[in-house]
mmCIF file of C-alpha atoms in Angstrom:
data_model
loop_
_atom_site.group_PDB
_atom_site.id
_atom_site.type_symbol
_atom_site.label_atom_id
_atom_site.label_comp_id
_atom_site.label_asym_id
_atom_site.label_seq_id
_atom_site.Cartn_x
_atom_site.Cartn_y
_atom_site.Cartn_z
ATOM 1 C CA MET A 1 155.591 90.091 86.992
ATOM 2 C CA ALA A 2 158.378 88.040 86.471
ATOM 3 C CA GLY A 3 160.175 87.346 83.233
ATOM 4 C CA VAL A 4 159.225 90.555 81.586
ATOM 5 C CA ARG A 5 161.193 91.270 78.286
ATOM 6 C CA ILE A 6 161.712 94.367 76.595
ATOM 7 C CA ARG A 7 159.694 92.998 73.818
ATOM 8 C CA ASP A 8 156.563 92.590 76.092
ATOM 9 C CA VAL A 9 156.965 96.311 76.976
ATOM 10 C CA ALA A 10 157.053 97.038 73.185
ATOM 11 C CA GLU A 11 153.952 95.285 72.603
ATOM 12 C CA ARG A 12 152.112 96.941 75.457
ATOM 13 C CA ALA A 13 153.272 100.426 74.332
ATOM 14 C CA GLY A 14 152.458 99.875 70.828
ATOM 15 C CA VAL A 15 156.120 100.673 69.576
ATOM 16 C CA SER A 16 158.986 98.946 68.237
ATOM 17 C CA VAL A 17 161.612 97.222 70.364
ATOM 18 C CA GLY A 18 163.980 99.742 68.968
ATOM 19 C CA THR A 19 161.917 102.697 70.393
ATOM 20 C CA VAL A 20 161.963 100.993 73.886
ATOM 21 C CA SER A 21 165.586 100.846 73.698
ATOM 22 C CA ASN A 22 165.980 104.445 72.950
ATOM 23 C CA VAL A 23 163.554 105.403 75.712
ATOM 24 C CA LEU A 24 165.946 103.490 78.086
ATOM 25 C CA ASN A 25 169.056 104.523 76.630
ATOM 26 C CA ARG A 26 168.598 107.975 74.718
ATOM 27 C CA PRO A 27 165.114 109.333 75.595
ATOM 28 C CA ALA A 28 165.983 112.857 74.066
ATOM 29 C CA ASP A 29 165.955 111.040 70.800
ATOM 30 C CA VAL A 30 162.192 109.747 71.103
ATOM 31 C CA SER A 31 159.054 111.961 71.090
ATOM 32 C CA ALA A 32 157.128 112.759 74.295
ATOM 33 C CA ASP A 33 154.377 110.660 73.409
ATOM 34 C CA SER A 34 156.587 107.596 72.927
ATOM 35 C CA VAL A 35 158.448 108.080 75.915
ATOM 36 C CA GLU A 36 155.272 108.371 78.038
ATOM 37 C CA ARG A 37 153.825 105.105 76.341
ATOM 38 C CA VAL A 38 156.864 103.146 77.183
ATOM 39 C CA GLN A 39 157.186 104.579 80.712
ATOM 40 C CA ARG A 40 153.481 103.645 81.501
ATOM 41 C CA ALA A 41 153.945 99.987 80.013
ATOM 42 C CA ILE A 42 157.039 99.618 82.367
ATOM 43 C CA GLU A 43 154.960 100.447 85.304
ATOM 44 C CA GLU A 44 152.115 98.247 84.291
ATOM 45 C CA LEU A 45 154.410 95.242 83.527
ATOM 46 C CA GLY A 46 156.767 95.812 86.189
ATOM 47 C CA TYR A 47 159.833 95.667 83.940
ATOM 48 C CA VAL A 48 163.070 95.641 85.820
ATOM 49 C CA ARG A 49 166.326 96.493 83.339
ATOM 50 C CA ASN A 50 168.630 93.927 83.552
ATOM 51 C CA GLU A 51 171.766 96.087 83.685
ATOM 52 C CA ALA A 52 174.396 93.358 83.762
ATOM 53 C CA ALA A 53 173.122 91.770 80.491
ATOM 54 C CA ARG A 54 172.703 95.100 78.963
ATOM 55 C CA LYS A 55 176.408 95.841 79.523
ATOM 56 C CA LEU A 56 177.396 92.419 78.095
ATOM 57 C CA ARG A 57 175.337 93.101 75.028
ATOM 58 C CA ALA A 58 176.393 96.713 74.478
ATOM 59 C CA GLY A 59 180.302 95.853 75.333
ATOM 60 C CA VAL A 60 182.379 98.679 76.369
ATOM 61 C CA SER A 61 183.380 100.380 73.169
ATOM 62 C CA SER A 62 179.854 101.644 71.874
ATOM 63 C CA SER A 63 180.844 100.287 68.462
ATOM 64 C CA VAL A 64 179.540 97.954 65.870
ATOM 65 C CA GLY A 65 181.987 96.049 63.717
ATOM 66 C CA PHE A 66 181.364 95.952 60.074
ATOM 67 C CA VAL A 67 183.105 93.340 57.792
ATOM 68 C CA VAL A 68 182.757 93.781 54.105
ATOM 69 C CA LEU A 69 183.974 91.726 50.911
ATOM 70 C CA ASP A 70 185.643 94.404 49.118
ATOM 71 C CA GLY A 71 186.263 97.734 50.456
ATOM 72 C CA GLN A 72 187.362 99.131 46.859
ATOM 73 C CA ASN A 73 183.739 98.637 45.413
ATOM 74 C CA PRO A 74 181.807 101.859 45.571
ATOM 75 C CA PHE A 75 178.514 99.701 46.469
ATOM 76 C CA PHE A 76 180.138 98.424 49.697
ATOM 77 C CA THR A 77 181.302 102.020 50.473
ATOM 78 C CA ASP A 78 177.632 103.239 50.343
ATOM 79 C CA VAL A 79 176.613 100.273 52.440
ATOM 80 C CA VAL A 80 178.823 101.276 55.155
ATOM 81 C CA ARG A 81 177.722 104.915 54.812
ATOM 82 C CA GLY A 82 174.315 103.961 55.379
ATOM 83 C CA ALA A 83 175.195 101.977 58.506
ATOM 84 C CA GLU A 84 177.301 104.960 59.693
ATOM 85 C CA ASP A 85 174.319 107.357 59.104
ATOM 86 C CA GLU A 86 171.944 105.120 61.421
ATOM 87 C CA ALA A 87 174.856 104.539 64.047
ATOM 88 C CA SER A 88 175.359 108.338 64.325
ATOM 89 C CA ARG A 89 171.904 108.625 65.225
ATOM 90 C CA HIS A 90 172.552 106.321 68.396
ATOM 91 C CA SER A 91 176.014 107.750 69.239
ATOM 92 C CA LEU A 92 177.653 104.526 67.930
ATOM 93 C CA ALA A 93 180.774 104.229 65.888
ATOM 94 C CA ILE A 94 181.565 101.826 63.202
ATOM 95 C CA LEU A 95 184.676 99.851 63.271
ATOM 96 C CA TYR A 96 185.358 98.679 59.417
ATOM 97 C CA GLY A 97 187.194 95.757 58.202
ATOM 98 C CA ASN A 98 187.900 94.861 54.538
ATOM 99 C CA THR A 99 188.339 91.128 53.812
ATOM 100 C CA ASP A 100 189.091 91.614 50.224
ATOM 101 C CA GLU A 101 187.534 87.973 49.565
ATOM 102 C CA ASP A 102 190.009 86.500 51.867
ATOM 103 C CA VAL A 103 188.844 83.847 54.448
ATOM 104 C CA SER A 104 191.817 84.573 56.720
ATOM 105 C CA ARG A 105 191.308 88.090 56.842
ATOM 106 C CA GLU A 106 187.431 87.552 57.538
ATOM 107 C CA ARG A 107 188.416 85.372 60.573
ATOM 108 C CA MET A 108 191.031 88.096 61.760
ATOM 109 C CA TYR A 109 188.310 90.838 61.765
ATOM 110 C CA LEU A 110 185.862 88.739 63.377
ATOM 111 C CA ASP A 111 188.233 87.782 66.222
ATOM 112 C CA LEU A 112 189.299 91.423 66.635
ATOM 113 C CA PHE A 113 185.652 92.534 66.796
ATOM 114 C CA GLU A 114 185.066 89.791 69.593
ATOM 115 C CA GLU A 115 188.290 91.084 71.425
ATOM 116 C CA GLN A 116 186.829 94.545 71.274
ATOM 117 C CA GLN A 117 183.384 93.366 72.893
ATOM 118 C CA VAL A 118 181.452 95.240 70.014
ATOM 119 C CA ARG A 119 177.787 95.798 70.322
ATOM 120 C CA GLY A 120 177.210 93.613 67.434
ATOM 121 C CA VAL A 121 178.610 92.644 63.966
ATOM 122 C CA LEU A 122 177.510 93.431 60.443
ATOM 123 C CA ILE A 123 179.048 91.074 57.733
ATOM 124 C CA SER A 124 179.205 90.559 54.185
ATOM 125 C CA PRO A 125 180.532 87.053 54.410
ATOM 126 C CA TYR A 126 182.777 85.499 51.756
ATOM 127 C CA GLY A 127 182.301 81.706 53.048
ATOM 128 C CA ASP A 128 180.161 79.833 55.476
ATOM 129 C CA ILE A 129 180.783 81.481 58.770
ATOM 130 C CA HIS A 130 177.730 80.446 60.681
ATOM 131 C CA THR A 131 179.364 78.530 63.114
ATOM 132 C CA ARG A 132 181.869 81.573 63.855
ATOM 133 C CA LEU A 133 178.769 83.659 64.313
ATOM 134 C CA ASP A 134 177.328 81.186 66.573
ATOM 135 C CA ARG A 135 180.131 81.804 68.697
ATOM 136 C CA LEU A 136 179.809 85.618 68.797
ATOM 137 C CA ARG A 137 176.064 85.307 69.621
ATOM 138 C CA ALA A 138 176.907 83.087 72.841
ATOM 139 C CA ARG A 139 179.078 85.957 73.930
ATOM 140 C CA GLY A 140 176.102 88.469 73.497
ATOM 141 C CA ILE A 141 177.258 89.835 70.360
ATOM 142 C CA PRO A 142 174.594 89.476 67.690
ATOM 143 C CA ALA A 143 175.315 89.363 63.850
ATOM 144 C CA VAL A 144 173.442 90.355 60.865
ATOM 145 C CA LEU A 145 174.348 89.306 57.378
ATOM 146 C CA VAL A 146 174.482 92.156 54.789
ATOM 147 C CA ASP A 147 174.145 91.646 50.996
ATOM 148 C CA ARG A 148 173.772 87.869 51.804
ATOM 149 C CA PHE A 149 170.264 85.974 52.101
ATOM 150 C CA SER A 150 170.198 83.618 55.483
ATOM 151 C CA GLY A 151 168.708 80.573 53.891
ATOM 152 C CA ASP A 152 168.483 78.723 56.974
ATOM 153 C CA GLY A 153 167.280 81.610 59.054
ATOM 154 C CA ARG A 154 169.761 81.236 61.852
ATOM 155 C CA PHE A 155 170.769 84.835 61.480
ATOM 156 C CA SER A 156 168.873 88.022 60.445
ATOM 157 C CA SER A 157 170.112 89.222 56.788
ATOM 158 C CA VAL A 158 169.521 92.267 54.679
ATOM 159 C CA SER A 159 169.920 91.530 51.055
ATOM 160 C CA VAL A 160 168.842 92.060 47.491
ATOM 161 C CA ASP A 161 167.307 89.364 45.404
ATOM 162 C CA SER A 162 170.181 88.622 43.196
ATOM 163 C CA VAL A 163 168.424 85.674 41.361
ATOM 164 C CA ALA A 164 165.515 88.140 40.324
ATOM 165 C CA GLY A 165 168.228 90.692 39.362
ATOM 166 C CA GLY A 166 170.078 88.229 37.058
ATOM 167 C CA ARG A 167 166.889 87.256 35.460
ATOM 168 C CA MET A 168 165.627 90.974 34.703
ATOM 169 C CA ALA A 169 169.218 91.811 33.415
ATOM 170 C CA VAL A 170 169.114 88.792 30.984
ATOM 171 C CA GLU A 171 165.473 89.227 30.155
ATOM 172 C CA HIS A 172 166.463 93.034 29.006
ATOM 173 C CA LEU A 173 169.318 91.932 26.914
ATOM 174 C CA ILE A 174 167.091 89.321 25.208
ATOM 175 C CA ALA A 175 164.487 92.378 24.651
ATOM 176 C CA THR A 176 167.014 94.149 22.989
ATOM 177 C CA GLY A 177 167.943 91.403 20.389
ATOM 178 C CA ARG A 178 170.779 89.701 22.008
ATOM 179 C CA ARG A 179 170.786 85.782 22.020
ATOM 180 C CA ARG A 180 174.562 84.783 22.790
ATOM 181 C CA ILE A 181 175.023 85.893 26.386
ATOM 182 C CA ALA A 182 178.161 85.525 28.441
ATOM 183 C CA PHE A 183 177.785 85.671 32.180
ATOM 184 C CA VAL A 184 181.192 87.197 33.351
ATOM 185 C CA GLY A 185 181.943 86.614 37.233
ATOM 186 C CA GLY A 186 183.557 84.879 40.060
ATOM 187 C CA PRO A 187 184.736 83.534 42.283
ATOM 188 C CA PHE A 188 181.676 81.025 42.692
ATOM 189 C CA GLU A 189 182.217 80.720 46.391
ATOM 190 C CA MET A 190 180.447 83.908 46.340
ATOM 191 C CA GLN A 191 176.694 83.424 46.826
ATOM 192 C CA GLN A 192 175.788 86.663 45.037
ATOM 193 C CA VAL A 193 177.528 85.503 41.891
ATOM 194 C CA ARG A 194 176.119 82.078 41.770
ATOM 195 C CA ASP A 195 172.551 83.695 42.371
ATOM 196 C CA ARG A 196 172.992 86.204 39.609
ATOM 197 C CA LEU A 197 174.090 83.242 37.256
ATOM 198 C CA ALA A 198 170.952 81.309 38.425
ATOM 199 C CA GLY A 199 168.849 84.162 37.426
ATOM 200 C CA ALA A 200 170.318 84.740 33.905
ATOM 201 C CA ARG A 201 169.897 80.932 33.277
ATOM 202 C CA VAL A 202 166.102 81.531 34.276
ATOM 203 C CA ALA A 203 165.728 84.172 31.910
ATOM 204 C CA ALA A 204 167.199 82.188 29.126
ATOM 205 C CA GLU A 205 165.138 78.960 29.934
ATOM 206 C CA ASN A 206 161.965 81.110 29.729
ATOM 207 C CA ALA A 207 162.608 83.053 26.526
ATOM 208 C CA SER A 208 160.318 82.507 23.632
ATOM 209 C CA VAL A 209 163.585 82.302 21.333
ATOM 210 C CA ALA A 210 166.705 80.163 21.591
ATOM 211 C CA VAL A 211 169.039 81.744 24.027
ATOM 212 C CA ASP A 212 172.708 80.810 25.034
ATOM 213 C CA VAL A 213 174.164 81.622 28.145
ATOM 214 C CA GLU A 214 177.922 80.756 28.726
ATOM 215 C CA ILE A 215 180.163 81.301 31.662
ATOM 216 C CA VAL A 216 183.432 83.439 31.516
ATOM 217 C CA ALA A 217 184.733 82.909 35.007
ATOM 218 C CA THR A 218 186.891 85.306 36.832
ATOM 219 C CA GLU A 219 189.019 85.006 39.957
ATOM 220 C CA ALA A 220 187.657 88.290 41.370
ATOM 221 C CA THR A 221 185.079 91.100 40.915
ATOM 222 C CA THR A 222 187.419 93.825 40.095
ATOM 223 C CA VAL A 223 188.206 96.090 37.086
ATOM 224 C CA GLY A 224 191.308 94.293 36.250
ATOM 225 C CA ALA A 225 189.648 90.742 36.302
ATOM 226 C CA GLY A 226 187.065 92.356 33.890
ATOM 227 C CA VAL A 227 189.737 93.628 31.567
ATOM 228 C CA ALA A 228 191.339 90.105 31.581
ATOM 229 C CA ALA A 229 187.944 88.498 30.673
ATOM 230 C CA GLY A 230 187.448 90.907 27.729
ATOM 231 C CA ALA A 231 190.832 90.168 26.424
ATOM 232 C CA ARG A 232 189.876 86.290 26.446
ATOM 233 C CA ILE A 233 186.602 87.009 24.760
ATOM 234 C CA LEU A 234 188.519 89.122 22.006
ATOM 235 C CA ALA A 235 190.829 86.429 21.345
ATOM 236 C CA ARG A 236 188.158 84.264 20.022
ATOM 237 C CA GLN A 237 187.126 84.099 16.333
ATOM 238 C CA ALA A 238 184.620 86.824 15.593
ATOM 239 C CA ARG A 239 181.864 84.096 14.826
ATOM 240 C CA ASP A 240 182.456 82.676 18.543
ATOM 241 C CA ARG A 241 181.914 85.607 20.366
ATOM 242 C CA PRO A 242 178.883 86.774 22.454
ATOM 243 C CA ASP A 243 176.846 89.596 21.528
ATOM 244 C CA ALA A 244 176.173 90.613 25.178
ATOM 245 C CA LEU A 245 177.853 90.459 28.588
ATOM 246 C CA PHE A 246 176.122 90.180 32.058
ATOM 247 C CA ALA A 247 178.905 91.116 34.504
ATOM 248 C CA ALA A 248 178.422 90.039 38.112
ATOM 249 C CA ASN A 249 179.107 93.476 39.252
ATOM 250 C CA ASP A 250 179.896 96.976 37.773
ATOM 251 C CA LEU A 251 183.572 96.911 38.384
ATOM 252 C CA LEU A 252 183.759 93.940 36.300
ATOM 253 C CA ALA A 253 181.548 95.497 33.573
ATOM 254 C CA LEU A 254 183.849 98.498 33.550
ATOM 255 C CA GLY A 255 186.791 96.323 33.080
ATOM 256 C CA LEU A 256 184.921 94.476 30.086
ATOM 257 C CA LEU A 257 184.180 98.080 28.544
ATOM 258 C CA GLN A 258 187.660 99.102 28.804
ATOM 259 C CA ALA A 259 189.022 96.046 27.045
ATOM 260 C CA LEU A 260 186.606 96.164 24.424
ATOM 261 C CA VAL A 261 186.854 100.230 23.689
ATOM 262 C CA VAL A 262 190.782 100.085 23.853
ATOM 263 C CA ASP A 263 190.657 97.144 21.274
ATOM 264 C CA GLY A 264 188.151 98.603 18.947
ATOM 265 C CA ARG A 265 186.984 95.635 16.930
ATOM 266 C CA MET A 266 183.619 95.167 18.816
ATOM 267 C CA LEU A 267 181.525 98.246 19.241
ATOM 268 C CA VAL A 268 179.547 98.800 22.323
ATOM 269 C CA PRO A 269 176.564 98.696 21.942
ATOM 270 C CA ASP A 270 176.341 98.200 18.095
ATOM 271 C CA GLU A 271 177.988 94.609 18.124
ATOM 272 C CA ILE A 272 178.064 93.822 21.728
ATOM 273 C CA ALA A 273 175.997 94.973 24.899
ATOM 274 C CA ILE A 274 177.254 95.187 28.624
ATOM 275 C CA ILE A 275 175.141 95.272 31.675
ATOM 276 C CA GLY A 276 176.380 95.178 35.194
ATOM 277 C CA PHE A 277 175.251 94.965 38.801
ATOM 278 C CA ASP A 278 175.237 97.565 41.671
ATOM 279 C CA ASP A 279 174.715 100.679 39.776
ATOM 280 C CA ILE A 280 177.857 102.340 41.195
ATOM 281 C CA PRO A 281 178.582 105.953 40.003
ATOM 282 C CA PHE A 282 181.157 105.080 37.642
ATOM 283 C CA ALA A 283 178.627 103.030 35.635
ATOM 284 C CA ALA A 284 176.868 106.087 34.708
ATOM 285 C CA ALA A 285 180.021 108.021 33.976
ATOM 286 C CA ALA A 286 181.777 105.359 31.740
ATOM 287 C CA ALA A 287 182.844 106.356 28.024
ATOM 288 C CA VAL A 288 179.680 104.243 27.252
ATOM 289 C CA PRO A 289 177.239 104.644 30.041
ATOM 290 C CA ILE A 290 176.779 101.346 31.307
ATOM 291 C CA SER A 291 173.185 99.741 31.935
ATOM 292 C CA SER A 292 173.262 98.059 35.486
ATOM 293 C CA MET A 293 170.788 96.597 38.149
ATOM 294 C CA ARG A 294 170.606 98.892 41.017
ATOM 295 C CA GLN A 295 170.679 98.083 44.627
ATOM 296 C CA PRO A 296 169.621 100.611 47.314
ATOM 297 C CA SER A 297 172.935 100.403 49.148
ATOM 298 C CA ARG A 298 172.409 102.948 51.767
ATOM 299 C CA MET A 299 169.177 101.491 52.493
ATOM 300 C CA ILE A 300 170.760 98.275 53.023
ATOM 301 C CA GLY A 301 173.508 99.612 55.665
ATOM 302 C CA ARG A 302 170.684 101.514 57.522
ATOM 303 C CA THR A 303 168.364 98.636 57.791
ATOM 304 C CA ALA A 304 170.918 96.274 58.945
ATOM 305 C CA LEU A 305 172.046 98.571 61.560
ATOM 306 C CA ARG A 306 168.494 99.003 62.809
ATOM 307 C CA ILE A 307 167.827 95.304 63.003
ATOM 308 C CA LEU A 308 171.187 94.629 64.941
ATOM 309 C CA LEU A 309 170.272 97.310 67.576
ATOM 310 C CA GLU A 310 166.900 95.657 68.115
ATOM 311 C CA GLU A 311 168.372 92.257 68.404
ATOM 312 C CA THR A 312 171.225 93.962 70.898
ATOM 313 C CA ALA A 313 168.050 95.130 72.900
ATOM 314 C CA ASP A 314 166.402 91.782 72.869
ATOM 315 C CA PRO A 315 168.222 88.790 72.168
ATOM 316 C CA GLU A 316 165.065 86.758 71.849
ATOM 317 C CA LEU A 317 163.831 88.312 68.825
ATOM 318 C CA ILE A 318 163.317 85.934 66.060
ATOM 319 C CA PRO A 319 165.782 86.420 63.197
ATOM 320 C CA ARG A 320 164.201 88.135 60.105
ATOM 321 C CA GLN A 321 165.068 88.217 56.450
ATOM 322 C CA THR A 322 164.859 91.569 54.679
ATOM 323 C CA VAL A 323 165.092 91.395 50.989
ATOM 324 C CA PHE A 324 165.076 94.282 48.447
ATOM 325 C CA LEU A 325 164.344 94.172 44.643
ATOM 326 C CA PRO A 326 166.984 95.384 42.473
ATOM 327 C CA GLU A 327 165.861 98.057 39.810
ATOM 328 C CA LEU A 328 166.788 97.911 36.056
ATOM 329 C CA VAL A 329 168.672 101.264 34.938
ATOM 330 C CA VAL A 330 169.076 101.187 31.289
ATOM 331 C CA ARG A 331 171.918 103.203 29.619
ATOM 332 C CA ARG A 332 173.461 103.221 26.116
ATOM 333 C CA SER A 333 175.637 99.962 26.705
ATOM 334 C CA THR A 334 172.553 97.966 26.067
ATOM 335 C CA ASP A 335 171.000 99.758 23.213
ATOM 336 C CA ALA A 336 169.723 97.511 20.479
ATOM 337 C CA PRO A 337 172.271 96.286 17.985
ATOM 338 C CA THR A 338 172.229 98.091 14.526
ATOM 339 C CA ARG A 339 171.819 96.481 11.111
ATOM 340 C CA ALA A 340 175.574 96.056 10.806
ATOM 341 C CA GLY A 341 175.842 94.341 14.434
ATOM 342 C CA ARG A 342 173.274 91.920 13.326
ATOM 343 C CA GLY A 343 174.703 90.867 10.227
ATOM 344 C CA ARG A 344 177.954 90.253 11.406
#
């Protein structure tokens, strides 16, 4: 039977493409029943392995490249750990690159991984890199977007619904009595930042009371940028300050909290609430524990690696979009304001 693909074998055996790949490459990792079913399907269909194509796709290094936006953010550390946990099950190594939200560094790492002929690339992109990823795919190196939804469906992606997360965060602030909300985040080249702001605006528009959402733009999503944004807010007249801050990520939220606590004029949460995004460990350990939108960071990494390996085994697979829903984690930083806070 000519033209039999690994996907055909998987369908006949009633297993996933990844299971067929494991039977072909690492049968010891697969149950005896699955091995028998796959081998029977191979015999029935007359599947012949294309070894040359397999080597081209697998590369020579048995490694996967992972490019992240911010290596100092514990969220991405956990995502990479999830990918590493899954990679180790397949005897693969993760080659890691941190772009630090820099387009030139992003390009450098992609060039390096292409030269290394990695099995595939996981990437949390800073800008529009679809053309660059097309070139990788043409050379037999698939790519999966991480923490970024693939709007056009050209590549598989594993992400969290940041629009829903932004909406849920601001709905929570509104429910605690906050009405003057500042979204603190940037740069807006980052899709995640834009999506979280969009969700915040949806919540304000749908509220049964008048709610104002302003933007306090930052140049980065770091603690230092949060401290600077907090200082700008505190420089205003008291009547012009917001009563709640929705930070685009937890690092910004921690910086905002630091600025407010050091200054001492606005008490958290009595006079101003803070909520972040990611739910990194430092959020719960802060001087005032910070509410946050939790992302399943390790699951994101594991899922992305699994999809990448399936696409390595069968390049004809249709790209898929996996989207997780974030979870609201409420802590003291968003307690309802006191009477003193309301009367300010």
